[in-house]
Structures are given as C-alpha cells and as structure tokens.
Short mmCIF file of C-alpha atoms in Angstrom, two decimals:
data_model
loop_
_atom_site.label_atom_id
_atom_site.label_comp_id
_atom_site.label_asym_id
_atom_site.label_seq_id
_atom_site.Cartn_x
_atom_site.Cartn_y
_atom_site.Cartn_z
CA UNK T 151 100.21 -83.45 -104.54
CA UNK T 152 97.21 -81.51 -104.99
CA UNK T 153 94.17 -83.16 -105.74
CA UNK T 154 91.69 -81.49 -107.70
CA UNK T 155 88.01 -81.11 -107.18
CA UNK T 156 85.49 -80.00 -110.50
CA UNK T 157 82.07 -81.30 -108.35
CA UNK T 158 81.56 -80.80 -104.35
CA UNK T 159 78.58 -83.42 -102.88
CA UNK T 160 77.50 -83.42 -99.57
CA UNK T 161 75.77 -85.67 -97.53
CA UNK T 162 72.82 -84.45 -95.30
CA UNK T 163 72.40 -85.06 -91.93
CA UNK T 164 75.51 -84.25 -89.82
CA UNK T 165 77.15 -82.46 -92.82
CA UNK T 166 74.47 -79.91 -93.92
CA UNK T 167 72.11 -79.94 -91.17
CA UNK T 168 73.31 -80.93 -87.38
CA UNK T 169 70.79 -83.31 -86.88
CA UNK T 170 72.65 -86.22 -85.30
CA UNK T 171 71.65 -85.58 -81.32
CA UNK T 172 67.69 -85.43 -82.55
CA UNK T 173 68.22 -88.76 -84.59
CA UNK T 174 70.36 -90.83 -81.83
CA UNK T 175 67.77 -89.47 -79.27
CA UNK T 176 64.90 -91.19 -81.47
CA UNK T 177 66.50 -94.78 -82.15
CA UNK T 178 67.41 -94.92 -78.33
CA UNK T 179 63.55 -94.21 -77.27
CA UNK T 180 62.96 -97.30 -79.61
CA UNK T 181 65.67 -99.51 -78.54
CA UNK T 182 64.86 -98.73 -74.95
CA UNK T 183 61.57 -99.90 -75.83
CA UNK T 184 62.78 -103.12 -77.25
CA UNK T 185 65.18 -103.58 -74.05
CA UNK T 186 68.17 -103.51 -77.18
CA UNK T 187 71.10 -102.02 -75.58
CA UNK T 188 72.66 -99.13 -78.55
CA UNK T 189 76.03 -99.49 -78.06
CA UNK T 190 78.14 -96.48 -80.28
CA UNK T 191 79.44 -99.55 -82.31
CA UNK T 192 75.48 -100.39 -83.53
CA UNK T 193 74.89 -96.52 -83.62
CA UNK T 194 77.96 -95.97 -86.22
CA UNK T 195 76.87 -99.17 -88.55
CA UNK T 196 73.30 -99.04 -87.81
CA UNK T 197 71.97 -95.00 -87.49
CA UNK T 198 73.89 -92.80 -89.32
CA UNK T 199 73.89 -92.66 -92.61
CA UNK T 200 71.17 -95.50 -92.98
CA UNK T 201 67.75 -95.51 -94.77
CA UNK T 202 64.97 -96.23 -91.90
CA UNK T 203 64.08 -99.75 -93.20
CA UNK T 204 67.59 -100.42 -93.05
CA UNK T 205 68.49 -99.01 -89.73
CA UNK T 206 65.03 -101.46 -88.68
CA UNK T 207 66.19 -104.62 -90.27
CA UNK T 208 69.67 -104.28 -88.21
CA UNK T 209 68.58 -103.25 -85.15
CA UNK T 210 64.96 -104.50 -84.93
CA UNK T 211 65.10 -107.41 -87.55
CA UNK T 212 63.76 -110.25 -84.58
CA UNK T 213 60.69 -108.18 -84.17
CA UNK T 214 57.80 -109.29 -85.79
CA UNK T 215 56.52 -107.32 -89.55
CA UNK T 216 53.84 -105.64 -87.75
CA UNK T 217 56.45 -104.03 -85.34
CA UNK T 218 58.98 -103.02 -87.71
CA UNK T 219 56.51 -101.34 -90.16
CA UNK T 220 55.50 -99.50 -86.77
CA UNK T 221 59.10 -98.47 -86.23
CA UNK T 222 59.20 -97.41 -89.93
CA UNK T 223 56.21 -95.57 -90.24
CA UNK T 224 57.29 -93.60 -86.47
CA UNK T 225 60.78 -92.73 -88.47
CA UNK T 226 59.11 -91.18 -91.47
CA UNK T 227 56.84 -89.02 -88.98
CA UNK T 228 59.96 -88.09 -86.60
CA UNK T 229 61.81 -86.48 -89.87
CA UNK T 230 59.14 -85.04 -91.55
CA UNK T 231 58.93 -83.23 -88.07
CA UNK T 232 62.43 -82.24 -87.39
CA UNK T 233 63.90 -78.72 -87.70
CA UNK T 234 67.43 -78.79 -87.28
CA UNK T 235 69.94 -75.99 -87.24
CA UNK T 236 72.44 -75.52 -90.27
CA UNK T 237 76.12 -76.86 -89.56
CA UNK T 238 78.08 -74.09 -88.79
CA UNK T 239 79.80 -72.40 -91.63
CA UNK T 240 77.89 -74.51 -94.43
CA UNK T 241 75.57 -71.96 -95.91
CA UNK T 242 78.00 -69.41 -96.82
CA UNK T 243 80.82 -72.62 -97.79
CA UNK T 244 77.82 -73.72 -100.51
CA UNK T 245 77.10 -70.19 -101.61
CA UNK T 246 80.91 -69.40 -102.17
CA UNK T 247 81.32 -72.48 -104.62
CA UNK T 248 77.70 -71.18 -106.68
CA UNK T 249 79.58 -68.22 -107.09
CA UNK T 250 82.74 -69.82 -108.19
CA UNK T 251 80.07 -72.37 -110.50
CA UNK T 252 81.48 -75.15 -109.12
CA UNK T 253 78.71 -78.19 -109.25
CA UNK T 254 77.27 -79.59 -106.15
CA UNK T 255 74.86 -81.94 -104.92
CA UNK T 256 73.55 -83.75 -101.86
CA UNK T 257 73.73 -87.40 -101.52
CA UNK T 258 71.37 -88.78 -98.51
CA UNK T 259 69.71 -92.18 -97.36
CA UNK T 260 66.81 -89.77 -96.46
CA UNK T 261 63.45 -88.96 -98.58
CA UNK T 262 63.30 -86.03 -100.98
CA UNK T 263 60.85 -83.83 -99.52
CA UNK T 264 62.31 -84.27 -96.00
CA UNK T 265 65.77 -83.06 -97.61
CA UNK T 266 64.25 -80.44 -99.75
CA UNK T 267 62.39 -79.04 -96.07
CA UNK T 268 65.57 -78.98 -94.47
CA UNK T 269 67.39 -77.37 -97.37
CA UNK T 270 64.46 -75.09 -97.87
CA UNK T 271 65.16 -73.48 -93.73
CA UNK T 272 68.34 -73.03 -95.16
CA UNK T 273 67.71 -70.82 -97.90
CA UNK T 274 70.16 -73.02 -99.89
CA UNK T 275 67.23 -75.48 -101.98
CA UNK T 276 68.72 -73.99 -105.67
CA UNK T 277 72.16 -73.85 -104.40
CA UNK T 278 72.67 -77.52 -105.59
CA UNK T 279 72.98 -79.52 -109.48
CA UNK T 280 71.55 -82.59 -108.38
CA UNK T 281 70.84 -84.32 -105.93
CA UNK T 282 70.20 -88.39 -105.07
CA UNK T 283 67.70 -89.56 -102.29
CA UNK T 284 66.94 -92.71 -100.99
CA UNK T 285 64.27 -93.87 -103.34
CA UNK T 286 66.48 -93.00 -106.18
CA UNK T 287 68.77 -96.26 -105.14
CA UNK T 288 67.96 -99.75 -104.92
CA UNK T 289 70.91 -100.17 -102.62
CA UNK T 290 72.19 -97.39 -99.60
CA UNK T 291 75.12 -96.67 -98.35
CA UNK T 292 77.48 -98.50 -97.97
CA UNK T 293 77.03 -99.74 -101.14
CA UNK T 294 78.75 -97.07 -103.78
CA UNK T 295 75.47 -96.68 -106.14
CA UNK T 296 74.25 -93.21 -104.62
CA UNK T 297 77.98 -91.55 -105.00
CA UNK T 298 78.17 -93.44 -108.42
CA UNK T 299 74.59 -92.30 -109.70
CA UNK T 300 75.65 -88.46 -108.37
CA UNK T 301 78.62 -88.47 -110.24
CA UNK T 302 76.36 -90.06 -113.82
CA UNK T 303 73.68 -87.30 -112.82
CA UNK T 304 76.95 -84.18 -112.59
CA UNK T 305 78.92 -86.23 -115.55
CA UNK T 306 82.08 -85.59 -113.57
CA UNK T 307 84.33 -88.54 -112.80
CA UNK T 308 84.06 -90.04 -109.59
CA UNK T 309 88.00 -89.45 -109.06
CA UNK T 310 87.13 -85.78 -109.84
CA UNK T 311 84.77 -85.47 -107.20
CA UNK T 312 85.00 -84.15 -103.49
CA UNK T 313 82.75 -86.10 -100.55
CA UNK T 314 81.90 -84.36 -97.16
CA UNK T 315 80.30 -87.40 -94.96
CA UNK T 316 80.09 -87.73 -91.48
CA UNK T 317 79.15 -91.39 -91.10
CA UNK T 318 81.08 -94.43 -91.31
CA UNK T 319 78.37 -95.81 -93.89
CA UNK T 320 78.88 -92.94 -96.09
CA UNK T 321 82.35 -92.61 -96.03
CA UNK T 322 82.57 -96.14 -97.41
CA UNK T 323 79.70 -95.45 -99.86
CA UNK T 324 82.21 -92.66 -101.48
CA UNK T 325 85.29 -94.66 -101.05
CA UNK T 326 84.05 -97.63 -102.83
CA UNK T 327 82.60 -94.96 -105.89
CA UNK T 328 86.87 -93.70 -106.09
CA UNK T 329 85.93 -90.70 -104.67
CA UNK T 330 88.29 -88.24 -102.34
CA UNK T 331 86.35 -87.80 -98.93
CA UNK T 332 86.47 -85.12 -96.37
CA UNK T 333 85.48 -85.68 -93.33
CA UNK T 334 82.88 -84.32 -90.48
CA UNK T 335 82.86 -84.94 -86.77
CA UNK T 336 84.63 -84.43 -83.95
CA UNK T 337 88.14 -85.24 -82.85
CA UNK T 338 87.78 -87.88 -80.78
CA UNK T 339 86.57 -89.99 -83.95
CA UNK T 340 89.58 -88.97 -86.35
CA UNK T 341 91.00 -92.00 -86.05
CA UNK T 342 88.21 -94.09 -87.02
CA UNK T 343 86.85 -91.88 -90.09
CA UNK T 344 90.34 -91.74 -91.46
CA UNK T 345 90.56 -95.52 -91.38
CA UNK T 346 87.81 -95.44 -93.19
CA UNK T 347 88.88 -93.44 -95.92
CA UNK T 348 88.66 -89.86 -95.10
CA UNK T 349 92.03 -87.52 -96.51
CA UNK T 350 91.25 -85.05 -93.43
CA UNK T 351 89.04 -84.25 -90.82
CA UNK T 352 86.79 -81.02 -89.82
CA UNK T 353 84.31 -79.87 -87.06
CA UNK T 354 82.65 -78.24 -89.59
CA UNK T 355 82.85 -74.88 -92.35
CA UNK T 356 83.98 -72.57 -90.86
CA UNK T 357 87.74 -73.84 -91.02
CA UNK T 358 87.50 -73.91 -94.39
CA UNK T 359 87.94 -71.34 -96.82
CA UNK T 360 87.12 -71.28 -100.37
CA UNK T 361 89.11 -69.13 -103.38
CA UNK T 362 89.05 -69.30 -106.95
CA UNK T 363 92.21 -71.57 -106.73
CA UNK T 364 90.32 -73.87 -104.58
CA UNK T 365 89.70 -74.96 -100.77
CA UNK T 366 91.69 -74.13 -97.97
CA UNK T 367 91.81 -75.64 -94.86
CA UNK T 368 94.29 -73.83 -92.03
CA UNK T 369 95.36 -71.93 -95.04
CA UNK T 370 96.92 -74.41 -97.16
CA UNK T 371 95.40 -75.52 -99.80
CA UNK T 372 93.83 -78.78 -99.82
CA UNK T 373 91.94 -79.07 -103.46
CA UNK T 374 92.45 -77.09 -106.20
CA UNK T 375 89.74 -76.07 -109.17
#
C-alpha cells in the first residue's frame, strides 16, 4: 500500500547539512579530555540528534556545574562556527516539492540562528513552512513534542506526515509523534535505523526522485501526494 505524504520535515544535521564528522570530531576532543572513552553506542544515544545540555548531562553529568557550563558554552561557539556542505541531492529534492507546494519544515535539537546560517549557505532559508528549534521544546528528541508541535504548526496530521532523520534519537522522536520515517545514513547501519522505525533507508537525495504523483525511490514509488 501506498502511503501518502501532504507535509515533508526534515531534520538538520546529517539530513540537510553533512555535518556529522565535524560534530563527532568535537565531542571526542572533549571526552578525550575527560579520559571518557565514546564508544559508537554513547555517540548514537548521546551526539546525534541531542540538544548540547543534553548531550553534557549524559556524557559529562559527574563533572562538576562549572565544567559542564564550560562544555556548553564551547558547543554553542563550535556551531555558530561551522560551515558544512549541503547533503548531496537535498537542495534541488526541497526545491522540487516548493514547486509541487508541498509543505515542509525542519525539525532540529539545534538553535535557530545556527539553523537559519546553515540554511542560509544553502540558498534554501524560504524554502520551508515552519520550522521547530530547540528552544521551542521543553523536551528533545526522543521525546515526540518537536515532531508533534511541527505537525500543530503545518496543521497536517502526524500520520500524514513524512520524516527524514538520521539519528536514532530522532527517528524515535517521529515514531512516537505516528509519523512515517525515512531514513539517512549509510548501509552498514540499516539494520539498526529500521529497528528503530525507519520504512527505508537512503545515502542521501539523489536516489530519490520527486513527481507530481509523489516520491520515488529506485523508481517505484514510495509516497504518493
């Protein structure tokens, strides 16, 4: 059965912008410093898909206030600084379903303005109908209030709405809100982000293709309009 989709959300990092090496890279020069070994288990409940202070209490949460805030206040520097590239394929995937006025948004454990800079490189800012940041939420991902506030801000049923997430965190996030995930990563974690509630798998964009009967991916269609 074909499912349909009448709103498209994205999450950020890993999904719009490939910023997952730069942000793994960071946490590790921390935990390093901490002598914490970052196993990929820690990384996958921890790092992706986290808000900083929450990413701090799970790794760094023995360290005393005055370190943490440290930690915190390093994180908000390190991605106001970062430029990452685009995933491949997104930009024209996002311009294809303006033209087609499907609604969209961005759903992200990250600050506004960081978001907006990234989006802004892009060339994709107005692309989007909404969008839900981490101050906008009194509780992250996991928890299914961003997903659920997007789909109050579109006014399109959760059940009518299509997820791309890359992190475990997220996936469960848009799970929990009834929502039909896609997702983002590489092969060798398929098997894990299905588990956790994803209806396929991508590398990224450019194996998709969108018509004005809906997405295809390896030319079948996947969700309709």
């Amino acid at each position: 059965m074909i499912r349909q989709a009448k709103a498209v959300i994205f999450d950020l990092d890993g999904v719009i912008v490939d910023s997952n090496p730069a942000i793994e890279a960071f946490w590790k020069s921390w935990t390093d410093r901490e002598s914490i070994p970052l196993t990929e288990a820690l990384t996958r409940e921890w790092i992706h898909g986290r808000k900083a202070v929450d990413t701090v209490g799970g790794l760094f949460g023995h360290l005393t206030t005055a370190r943490q805030q440290q930690i915190i206040e390093d994180a908000f520097v390190f991605d106001q600084t970062m430029q990452p590239p685009g995933v491949a394929g997104i930009v024209p995937f996002i311009l294809d379903l303006n033209l087609l006025g499907i609604a969209t948004g961005v759903v992200t454990s990250s600050h506004h303005s960081r978001m907006l800079q990234f989006l802004e490189a892009l060339g994709i800012a107005d692309s989007f109908t909404g969008f839900v940041t981490a101050h906008d939420v009194t509780q992250g991902k996991p928890h299914p209030e961003p997903y659920l506030k997007m789909s109050a801000q579109l006014g399109i049923d959760p059940a009518s709405c299509l997820v791309f997430e890359d992190a475990v965190s997220g996936l469960r996030s848009a799970a929990a809100a009834g929502m039909q995930v896609i997702a983002v990563g590489a092969e060798s974690s398929r098997s894990l982000l299905m588990q956790e509630g994803a209806s396929a798998l991508i590398p990224d964009f450019n194996v998709l293709k969108t018509l004005p009967s809906g997405i295809y991916l390896d030319d079948r269609l996947v969700f309709s309009f």
